XYZ file of C-alpha atoms in Angstrom:
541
model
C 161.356 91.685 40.175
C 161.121 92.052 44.059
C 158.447 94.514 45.201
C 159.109 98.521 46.306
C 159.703 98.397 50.298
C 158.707 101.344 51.880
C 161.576 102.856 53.734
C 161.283 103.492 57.191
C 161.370 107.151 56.864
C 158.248 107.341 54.410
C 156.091 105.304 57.490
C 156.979 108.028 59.901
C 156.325 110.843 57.326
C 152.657 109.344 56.707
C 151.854 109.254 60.458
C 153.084 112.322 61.212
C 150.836 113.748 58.129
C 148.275 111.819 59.813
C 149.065 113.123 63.192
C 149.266 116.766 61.893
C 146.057 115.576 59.658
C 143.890 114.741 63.165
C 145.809 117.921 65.445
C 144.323 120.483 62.718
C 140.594 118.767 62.386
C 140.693 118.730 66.359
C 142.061 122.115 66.625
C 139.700 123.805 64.215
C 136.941 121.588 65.563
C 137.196 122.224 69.246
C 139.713 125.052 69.530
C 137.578 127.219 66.681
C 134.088 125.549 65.913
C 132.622 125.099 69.558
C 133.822 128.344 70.910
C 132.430 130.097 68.196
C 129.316 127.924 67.830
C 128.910 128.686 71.961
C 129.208 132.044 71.162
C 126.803 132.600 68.867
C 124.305 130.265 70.262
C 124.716 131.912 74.132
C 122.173 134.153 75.185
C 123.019 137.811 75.815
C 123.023 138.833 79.087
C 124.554 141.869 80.299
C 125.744 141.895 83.953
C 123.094 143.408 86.108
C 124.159 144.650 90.259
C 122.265 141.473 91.366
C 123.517 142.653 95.008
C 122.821 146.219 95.154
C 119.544 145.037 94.605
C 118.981 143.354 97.191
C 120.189 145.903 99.365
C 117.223 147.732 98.462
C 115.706 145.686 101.032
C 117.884 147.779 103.966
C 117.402 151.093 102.444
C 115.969 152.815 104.361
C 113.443 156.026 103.075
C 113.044 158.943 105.496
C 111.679 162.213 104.783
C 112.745 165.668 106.732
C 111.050 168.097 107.409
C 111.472 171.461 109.267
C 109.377 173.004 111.290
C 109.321 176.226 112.712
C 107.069 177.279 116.068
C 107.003 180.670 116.195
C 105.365 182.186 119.889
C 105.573 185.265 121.511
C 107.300 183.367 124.460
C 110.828 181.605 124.430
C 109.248 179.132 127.607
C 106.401 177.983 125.296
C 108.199 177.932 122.354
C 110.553 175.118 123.858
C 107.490 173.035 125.057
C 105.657 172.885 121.828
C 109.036 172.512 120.109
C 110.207 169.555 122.879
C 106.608 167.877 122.857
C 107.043 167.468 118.661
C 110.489 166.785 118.802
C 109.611 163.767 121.402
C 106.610 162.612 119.449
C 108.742 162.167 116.597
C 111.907 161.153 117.922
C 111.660 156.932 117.102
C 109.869 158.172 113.486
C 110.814 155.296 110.649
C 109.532 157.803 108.510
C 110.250 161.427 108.905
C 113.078 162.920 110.180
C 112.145 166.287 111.384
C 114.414 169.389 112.409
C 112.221 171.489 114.571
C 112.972 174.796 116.068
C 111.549 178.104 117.103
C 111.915 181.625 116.916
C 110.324 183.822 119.580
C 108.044 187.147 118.053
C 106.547 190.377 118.711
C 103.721 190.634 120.585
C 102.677 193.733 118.545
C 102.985 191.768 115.700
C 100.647 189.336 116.526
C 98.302 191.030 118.505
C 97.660 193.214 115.639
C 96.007 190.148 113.667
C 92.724 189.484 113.353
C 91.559 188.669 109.931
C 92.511 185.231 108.100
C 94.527 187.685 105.918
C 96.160 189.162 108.471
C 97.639 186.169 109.788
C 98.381 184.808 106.189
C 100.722 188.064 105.487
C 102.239 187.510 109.068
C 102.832 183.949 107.818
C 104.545 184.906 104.962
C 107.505 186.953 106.279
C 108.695 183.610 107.539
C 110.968 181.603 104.714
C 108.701 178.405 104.804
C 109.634 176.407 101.454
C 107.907 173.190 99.748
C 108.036 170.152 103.105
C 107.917 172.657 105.560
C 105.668 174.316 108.618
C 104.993 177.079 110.503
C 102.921 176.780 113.647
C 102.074 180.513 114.342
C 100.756 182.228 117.603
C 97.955 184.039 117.211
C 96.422 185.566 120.463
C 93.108 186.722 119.027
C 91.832 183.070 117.752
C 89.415 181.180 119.172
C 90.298 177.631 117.616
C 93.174 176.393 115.524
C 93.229 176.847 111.861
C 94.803 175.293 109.318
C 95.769 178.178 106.437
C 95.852 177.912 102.624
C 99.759 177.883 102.720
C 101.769 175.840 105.145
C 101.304 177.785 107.776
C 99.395 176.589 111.262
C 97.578 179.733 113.607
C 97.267 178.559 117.093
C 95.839 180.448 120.064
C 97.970 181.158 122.963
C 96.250 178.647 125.780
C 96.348 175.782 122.913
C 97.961 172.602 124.107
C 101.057 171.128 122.870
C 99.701 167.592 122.518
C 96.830 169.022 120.536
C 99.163 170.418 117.749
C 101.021 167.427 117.489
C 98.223 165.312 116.648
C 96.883 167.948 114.227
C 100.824 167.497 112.894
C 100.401 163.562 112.780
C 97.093 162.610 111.948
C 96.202 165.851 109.410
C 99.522 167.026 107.572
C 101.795 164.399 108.170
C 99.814 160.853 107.825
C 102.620 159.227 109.483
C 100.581 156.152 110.015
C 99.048 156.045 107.278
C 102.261 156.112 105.302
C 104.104 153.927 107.022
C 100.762 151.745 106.121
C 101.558 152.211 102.676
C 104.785 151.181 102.846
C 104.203 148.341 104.284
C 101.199 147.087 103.184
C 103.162 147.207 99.190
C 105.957 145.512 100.983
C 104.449 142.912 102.813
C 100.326 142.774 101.188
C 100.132 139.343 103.039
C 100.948 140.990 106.804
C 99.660 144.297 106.091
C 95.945 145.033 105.083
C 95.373 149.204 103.479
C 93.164 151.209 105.321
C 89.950 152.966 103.688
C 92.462 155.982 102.242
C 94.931 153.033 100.498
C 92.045 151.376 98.829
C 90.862 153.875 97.045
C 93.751 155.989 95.802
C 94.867 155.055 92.454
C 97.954 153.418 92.497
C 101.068 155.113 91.270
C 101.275 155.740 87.202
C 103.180 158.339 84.912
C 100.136 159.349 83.297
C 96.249 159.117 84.320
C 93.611 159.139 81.856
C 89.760 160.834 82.965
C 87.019 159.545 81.235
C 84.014 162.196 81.933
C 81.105 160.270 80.503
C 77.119 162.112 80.445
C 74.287 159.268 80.739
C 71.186 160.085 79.134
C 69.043 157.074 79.164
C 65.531 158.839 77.864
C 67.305 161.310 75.136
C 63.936 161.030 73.545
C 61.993 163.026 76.497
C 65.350 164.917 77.872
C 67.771 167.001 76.003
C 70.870 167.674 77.851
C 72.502 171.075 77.411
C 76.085 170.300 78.259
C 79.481 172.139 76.681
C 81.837 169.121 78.035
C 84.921 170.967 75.894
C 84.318 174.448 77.863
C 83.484 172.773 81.167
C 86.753 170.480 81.328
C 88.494 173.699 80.937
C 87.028 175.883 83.374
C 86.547 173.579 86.186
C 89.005 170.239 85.799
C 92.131 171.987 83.744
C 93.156 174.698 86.639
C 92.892 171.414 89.245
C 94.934 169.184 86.711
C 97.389 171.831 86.265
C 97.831 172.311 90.026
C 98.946 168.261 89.822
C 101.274 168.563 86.416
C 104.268 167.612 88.240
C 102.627 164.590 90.003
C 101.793 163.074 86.718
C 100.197 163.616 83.016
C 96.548 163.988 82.669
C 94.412 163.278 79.672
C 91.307 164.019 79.797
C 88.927 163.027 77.793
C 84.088 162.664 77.228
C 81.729 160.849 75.697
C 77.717 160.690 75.769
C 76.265 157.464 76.044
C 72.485 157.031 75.119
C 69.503 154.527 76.028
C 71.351 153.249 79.275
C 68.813 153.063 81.890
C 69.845 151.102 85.203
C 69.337 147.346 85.647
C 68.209 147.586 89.187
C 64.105 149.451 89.501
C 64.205 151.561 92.340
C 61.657 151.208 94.534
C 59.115 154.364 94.695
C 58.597 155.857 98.180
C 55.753 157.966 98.457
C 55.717 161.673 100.075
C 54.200 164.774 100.131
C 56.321 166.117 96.933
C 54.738 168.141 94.437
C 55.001 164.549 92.165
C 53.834 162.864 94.895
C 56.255 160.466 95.426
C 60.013 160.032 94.639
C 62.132 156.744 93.978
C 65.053 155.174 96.302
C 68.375 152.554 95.870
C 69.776 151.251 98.484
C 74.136 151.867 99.497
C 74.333 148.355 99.300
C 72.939 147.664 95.588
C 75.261 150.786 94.052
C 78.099 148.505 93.326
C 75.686 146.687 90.587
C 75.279 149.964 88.683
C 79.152 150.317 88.000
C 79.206 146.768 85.984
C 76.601 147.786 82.666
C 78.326 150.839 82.853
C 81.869 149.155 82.721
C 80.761 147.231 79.639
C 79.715 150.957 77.852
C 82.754 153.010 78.457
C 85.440 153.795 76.538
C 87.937 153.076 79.637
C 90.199 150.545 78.434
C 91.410 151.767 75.012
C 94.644 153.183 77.337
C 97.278 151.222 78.873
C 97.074 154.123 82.117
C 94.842 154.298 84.377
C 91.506 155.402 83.925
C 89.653 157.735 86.418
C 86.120 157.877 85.450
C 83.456 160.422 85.868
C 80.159 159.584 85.121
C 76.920 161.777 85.300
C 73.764 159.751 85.392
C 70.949 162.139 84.095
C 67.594 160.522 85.651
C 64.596 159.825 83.910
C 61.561 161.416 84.777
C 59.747 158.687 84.981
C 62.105 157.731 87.802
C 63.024 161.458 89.687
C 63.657 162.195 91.816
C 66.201 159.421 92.540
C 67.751 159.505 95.796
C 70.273 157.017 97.838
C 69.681 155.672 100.852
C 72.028 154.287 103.381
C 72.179 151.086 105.278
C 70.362 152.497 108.207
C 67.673 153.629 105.857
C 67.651 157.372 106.108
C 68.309 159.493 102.896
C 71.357 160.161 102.515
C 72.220 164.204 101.668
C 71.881 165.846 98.382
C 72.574 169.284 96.917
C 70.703 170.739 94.431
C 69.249 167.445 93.270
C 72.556 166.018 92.785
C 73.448 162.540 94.176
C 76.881 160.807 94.211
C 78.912 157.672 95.140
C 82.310 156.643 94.784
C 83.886 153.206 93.727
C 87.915 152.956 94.927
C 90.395 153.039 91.845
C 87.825 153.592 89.595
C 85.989 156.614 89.605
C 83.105 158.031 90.472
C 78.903 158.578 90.009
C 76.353 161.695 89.934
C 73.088 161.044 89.907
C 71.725 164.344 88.356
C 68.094 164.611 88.541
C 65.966 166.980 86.712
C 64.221 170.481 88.406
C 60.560 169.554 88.831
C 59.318 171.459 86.587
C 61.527 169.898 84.014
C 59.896 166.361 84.678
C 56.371 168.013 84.764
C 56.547 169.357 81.353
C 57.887 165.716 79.965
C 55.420 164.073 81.936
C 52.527 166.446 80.546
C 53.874 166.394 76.994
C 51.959 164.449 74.013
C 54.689 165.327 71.160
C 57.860 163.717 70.483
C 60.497 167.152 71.349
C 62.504 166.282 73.910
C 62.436 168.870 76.853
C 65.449 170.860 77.631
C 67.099 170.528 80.654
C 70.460 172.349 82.047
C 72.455 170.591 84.932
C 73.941 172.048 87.456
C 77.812 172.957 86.204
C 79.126 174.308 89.551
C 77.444 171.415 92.224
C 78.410 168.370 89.458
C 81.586 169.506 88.963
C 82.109 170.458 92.408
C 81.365 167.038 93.549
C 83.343 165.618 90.749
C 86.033 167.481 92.103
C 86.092 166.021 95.494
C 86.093 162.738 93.997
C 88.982 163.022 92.065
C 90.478 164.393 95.106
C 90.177 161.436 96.751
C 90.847 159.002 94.563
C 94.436 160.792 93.275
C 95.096 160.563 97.318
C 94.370 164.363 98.297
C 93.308 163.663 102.392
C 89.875 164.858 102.700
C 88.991 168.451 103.889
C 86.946 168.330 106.622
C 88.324 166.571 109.578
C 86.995 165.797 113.267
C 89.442 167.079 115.238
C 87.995 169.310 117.543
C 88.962 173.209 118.011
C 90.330 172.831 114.585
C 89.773 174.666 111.167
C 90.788 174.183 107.957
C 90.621 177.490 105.701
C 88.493 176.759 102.639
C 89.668 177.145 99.305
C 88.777 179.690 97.480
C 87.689 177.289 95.109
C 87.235 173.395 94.843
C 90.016 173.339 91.926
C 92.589 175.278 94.476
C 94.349 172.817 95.982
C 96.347 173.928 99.587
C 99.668 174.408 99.612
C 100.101 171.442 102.912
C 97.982 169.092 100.651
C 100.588 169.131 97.803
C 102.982 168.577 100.082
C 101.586 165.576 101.388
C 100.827 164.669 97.758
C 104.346 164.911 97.296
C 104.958 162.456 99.851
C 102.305 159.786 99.266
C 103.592 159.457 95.787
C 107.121 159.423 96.134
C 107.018 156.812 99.193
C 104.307 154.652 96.532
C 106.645 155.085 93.812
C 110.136 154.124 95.566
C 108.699 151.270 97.242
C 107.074 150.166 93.824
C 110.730 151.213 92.163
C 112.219 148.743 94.410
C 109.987 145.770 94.252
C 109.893 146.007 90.793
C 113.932 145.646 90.527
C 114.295 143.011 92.838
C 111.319 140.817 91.265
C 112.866 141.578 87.799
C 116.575 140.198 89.203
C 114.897 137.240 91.168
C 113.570 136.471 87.457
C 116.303 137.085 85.697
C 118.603 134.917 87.944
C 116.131 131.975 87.651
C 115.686 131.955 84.106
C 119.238 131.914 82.702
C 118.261 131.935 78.839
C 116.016 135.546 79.021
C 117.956 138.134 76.912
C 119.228 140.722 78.564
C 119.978 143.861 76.188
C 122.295 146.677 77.128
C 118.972 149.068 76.708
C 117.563 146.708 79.680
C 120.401 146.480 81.818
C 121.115 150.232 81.932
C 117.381 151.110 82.667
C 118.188 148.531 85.858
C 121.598 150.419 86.392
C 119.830 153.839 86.110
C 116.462 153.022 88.635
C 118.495 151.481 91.345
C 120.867 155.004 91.202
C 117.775 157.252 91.036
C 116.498 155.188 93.906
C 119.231 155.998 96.208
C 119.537 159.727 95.175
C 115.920 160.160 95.605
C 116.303 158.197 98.954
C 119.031 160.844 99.517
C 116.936 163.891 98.691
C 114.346 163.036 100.886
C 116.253 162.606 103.715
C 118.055 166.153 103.317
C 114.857 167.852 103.464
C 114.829 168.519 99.388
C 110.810 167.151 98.733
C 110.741 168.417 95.298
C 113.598 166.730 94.340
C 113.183 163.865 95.773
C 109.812 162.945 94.983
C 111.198 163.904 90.938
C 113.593 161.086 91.022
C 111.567 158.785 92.564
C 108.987 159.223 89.877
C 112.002 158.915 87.467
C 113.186 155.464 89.032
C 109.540 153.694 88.888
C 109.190 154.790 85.390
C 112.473 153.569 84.477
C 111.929 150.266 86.349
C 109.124 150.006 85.109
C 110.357 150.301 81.385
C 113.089 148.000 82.363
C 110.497 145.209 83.563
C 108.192 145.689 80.860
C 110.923 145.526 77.692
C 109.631 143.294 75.116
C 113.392 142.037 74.560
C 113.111 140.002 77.486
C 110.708 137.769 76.109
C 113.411 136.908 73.226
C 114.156 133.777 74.060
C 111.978 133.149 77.381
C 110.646 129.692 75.226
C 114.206 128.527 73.954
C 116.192 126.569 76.997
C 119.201 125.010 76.873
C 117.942 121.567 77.032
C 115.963 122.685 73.399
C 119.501 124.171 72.154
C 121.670 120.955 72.510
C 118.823 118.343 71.298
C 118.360 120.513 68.357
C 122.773 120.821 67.718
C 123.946 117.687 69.106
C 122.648 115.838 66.283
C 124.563 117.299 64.036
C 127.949 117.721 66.185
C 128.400 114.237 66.509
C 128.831 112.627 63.821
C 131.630 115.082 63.332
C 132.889 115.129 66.730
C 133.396 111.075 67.127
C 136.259 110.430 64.837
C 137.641 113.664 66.157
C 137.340 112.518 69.495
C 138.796 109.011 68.392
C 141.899 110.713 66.678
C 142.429 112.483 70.509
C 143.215 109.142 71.351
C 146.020 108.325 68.709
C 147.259 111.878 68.990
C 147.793 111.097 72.803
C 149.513 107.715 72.152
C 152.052 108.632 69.708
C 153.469 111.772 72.089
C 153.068 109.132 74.682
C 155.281 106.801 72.487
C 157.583 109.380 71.484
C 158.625 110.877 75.676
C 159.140 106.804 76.285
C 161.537 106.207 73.432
């Protein structure tokens, strides 16, 4: 019997099955499997504005002001106003609209009291960024007035009130400093004022620490609880809309100083008294680093310590480099370290350290500090180191109106607050964006979440609308949003997310996939080849 033949017909239907056989496995394979396999393997990243970004580095941030000169003469109203308008005219900073309205005589002559001028001051519609410089014909000497108001006498010099304008209310130096110096740290160095404010932050935590080292000999009679509210809570809630306060004490025991001081003698009625050098107070800040409770926060902490002396070592006093003493009220000594806080010596009454140093039995001895000078001081510090310029300034033939009290902070001061912090946190805003997208550019495989990319999306818009605020004169609002943007940058730079897969490249991806691809993807990629010939075949036939 002769053997079946296949027909013709049946050897084209089995390589066509065969063709069909190797187009499906390749389709699925390539068409379906590595797509999807990309795709769920590919690292999320949602699209960022990589070049608005950078052209955060031409923004430019002015502030406006207006100011108003208000004389009882339309000729020297125009000079003061032309002399500030000149002085100000090539500004990178401010951008300010000054003018001048021309006044009774009456009305001014009719001023004598601070008061007086304060109510004349007040008829004038001077809101938050603003100034009034005010004639007043009965002054002796420029002063500088709770509100934002300026009294000048009549013969007072134009040049004179716009260096009071620079160098007191505006700090135009110094904040272009700032700017820069955050900018460019490596070209710029901060002055004294830079160094020690705190940098920008949301929220501030104040750590008011007492330091009894002998609690055995000295009991101290301090109500932290009621003295944080009478004397720190009205300040703090004069700065609310700068940032969040907590404030917080503690008492730490048995912490006497590493350093001795040396004992000076003198004509006291102990007979002597102790000294430390300027120099050596940086030493006394590291055991009492080690003791306080200031790093249980991720926000900055502002310290306030009050170092009760022993008597066995009061009275303690500090004396500068030259060697004199430097001064002291009321027994009460203090120093200040930048960005971190600041130290009272407190030391007991004499008659206090008498009765320990008499005393045989083991009760301590009472003693009662000083509220109103500690806190007072305590005050000042906190002034400085939240960026408040300092009160008393050399300029000669000019006055600044105290407070009537240390927690009342002036109306020209907040305003200057205002715009320390907003230039600090716009700069920061923008730095931290454009080191975020630098990163994220580099480092193709960090996760980028929609929660991350809108917090980008968000800062760099606040940025520009606070940079837009500012320059229309609106301070409030402006220095809002650019709190809002370095939060939100700051949120956006910090998200855990984008640690994801920070340790997961793509090199790691296909050594770990590959192996198991190819052995699949070889006779696929072989059958390409057949698939190819027979169409090949088939057009030439």
């Amino acid at each position: 019997m002769a053997p079946d033949v296949q027909s013709v017909d049946d050897i084209d239907f089995d390589e066509k099955y065969r063709l069909y056989a190797s187009i499906s496995f390749a389709f699925l394979l390539l068409g379906i499997g590595v797509p999807l396999w990309w795709h769920t393997t590919a690292v999320p990243r949602v699209t960022l504005p990589y070049s608005g970004i950078a052209e955060l580095s031409n923004l430019n941030i002015k502030i406006r002001g207006n100011i108003l000169v208000a004389t009882t003469s339309e000729e020297r109203a125009q000079f003061i106003t032309n002399q500030i308008r000149t002085a100000f005219e090539n500004s990178t900073l401010y951008s300010l609209k000054v003018s001048f309205e021309v006044i009774s005589k009456n009305l001014v002559n009719s001023a004598f009291t601070q008061y007086d001028h304060e109510k004349i001051a007040r008829t004038f519609d001077i809101g938050i960024g603003d100034l009034l410089f005010l004639e007043a014909p009965n002054l002796n000497e420029i002063i500088v007035g709770h509100h934002r108001a300026i009294f000048f006498p009549t013969q007072t010099d134009g040049s004179k009130l716009v260096h009071l304008l620079s160098h007191m209310i505006l700090r135009d130096e110094s904040l272009i400093l700032t700017r820069n110096a955050m900018t460019d740290p490596t070209k710029y160095s901060l002055d004294e004022e830079n160094r020690r404010r705190f940098p920008p932050s949301s929220t501030y935590d104040i750590l008011l620490t007492v330091v009894n080292p002998n609690p055995d000999k000295l009991s101290i009679k301090w109500n932290l609880s009621n003295i944080t509210r009478d004397y720190l809570e009205p300040f703090l809630d004069q700065l609310s809309v700068i940032a969040n306060f907590s404030v917080k004490s503690q008492w730490l025991y048995l912490m006497p100083l590493d350093i001795t001081p040396k004992q000076i003698p003198d004509s006291s009625e102990l007979g002597r008294h102790y000294a430390l050098s300027e120099s050596i107070l940086p030493q006394l800040i590291t055991p009492l680093e080690k003791k306080l409770a200031s790093q249980v926060s991720l926000h900055p902490c502002i310290n306030l310590v009050m170092y009760t002396v022993p008597c066995d070592q009061s009275p303690l006093y500090i004396y500068t480099k030259s060697g004199h003493k430097s001064n002291s009220v009321n027994n009460v000594k203090a120093f200040l370290s930048p960005r971190w806080g600041g130290v009272v010596i407190s030391n007991s009454p004499t008659d206090v350290c008498k009765q320990v140093l008499e005393k045989n039995d083991d009760k301590p001895v009472e003693v009662v500090p000083n509220a109103v000078t500690i806190m007072g001081v305590f005050l000042s510090q906190l002034r400085l180191l939240l960026g408040i310029p300092e009160p008393n300034y050399k300029i000669s033939g000019v006055t600044v109106t105290p407070t009537p009290g240390e927690s009342i902070l002036r109306d020209w001061e907040f305003d200057l607050l205002l715009r320390v912090r907003a230039i600090e946190q716009l700069t920061s805003a923008k730095l931290t964006l454009q080191s975020l997208a630098q990163l994220l550019e580099e480092i193709s495989n960090i996760v980028i979440t929609e929660t991350v990319g809108n917090r980008i999306k968000s800062a760099l818009d606040l940025i520009h609308q606070s940079a837009e605020k500012l320059l229309d004169g609106e301070l409030m609002e402006g220095f809002s949003l650019s709190k809002e943007s370095f939060v939100t940058a700051e949120m956006a730079f910090t998200d855990p997310s984008l640690l994801a897969l920070l340790y997961f490249p793509d090199d790691q991806k296909y050594a770990v996939y590959i192996p198991l691809f190819l052995p699949v993807m070889i006779p696929v990629l072989l059958s390409l080849k057949n698939i190819s010939r027979y169409f090949l075949n088939k057009n030439n036939s």
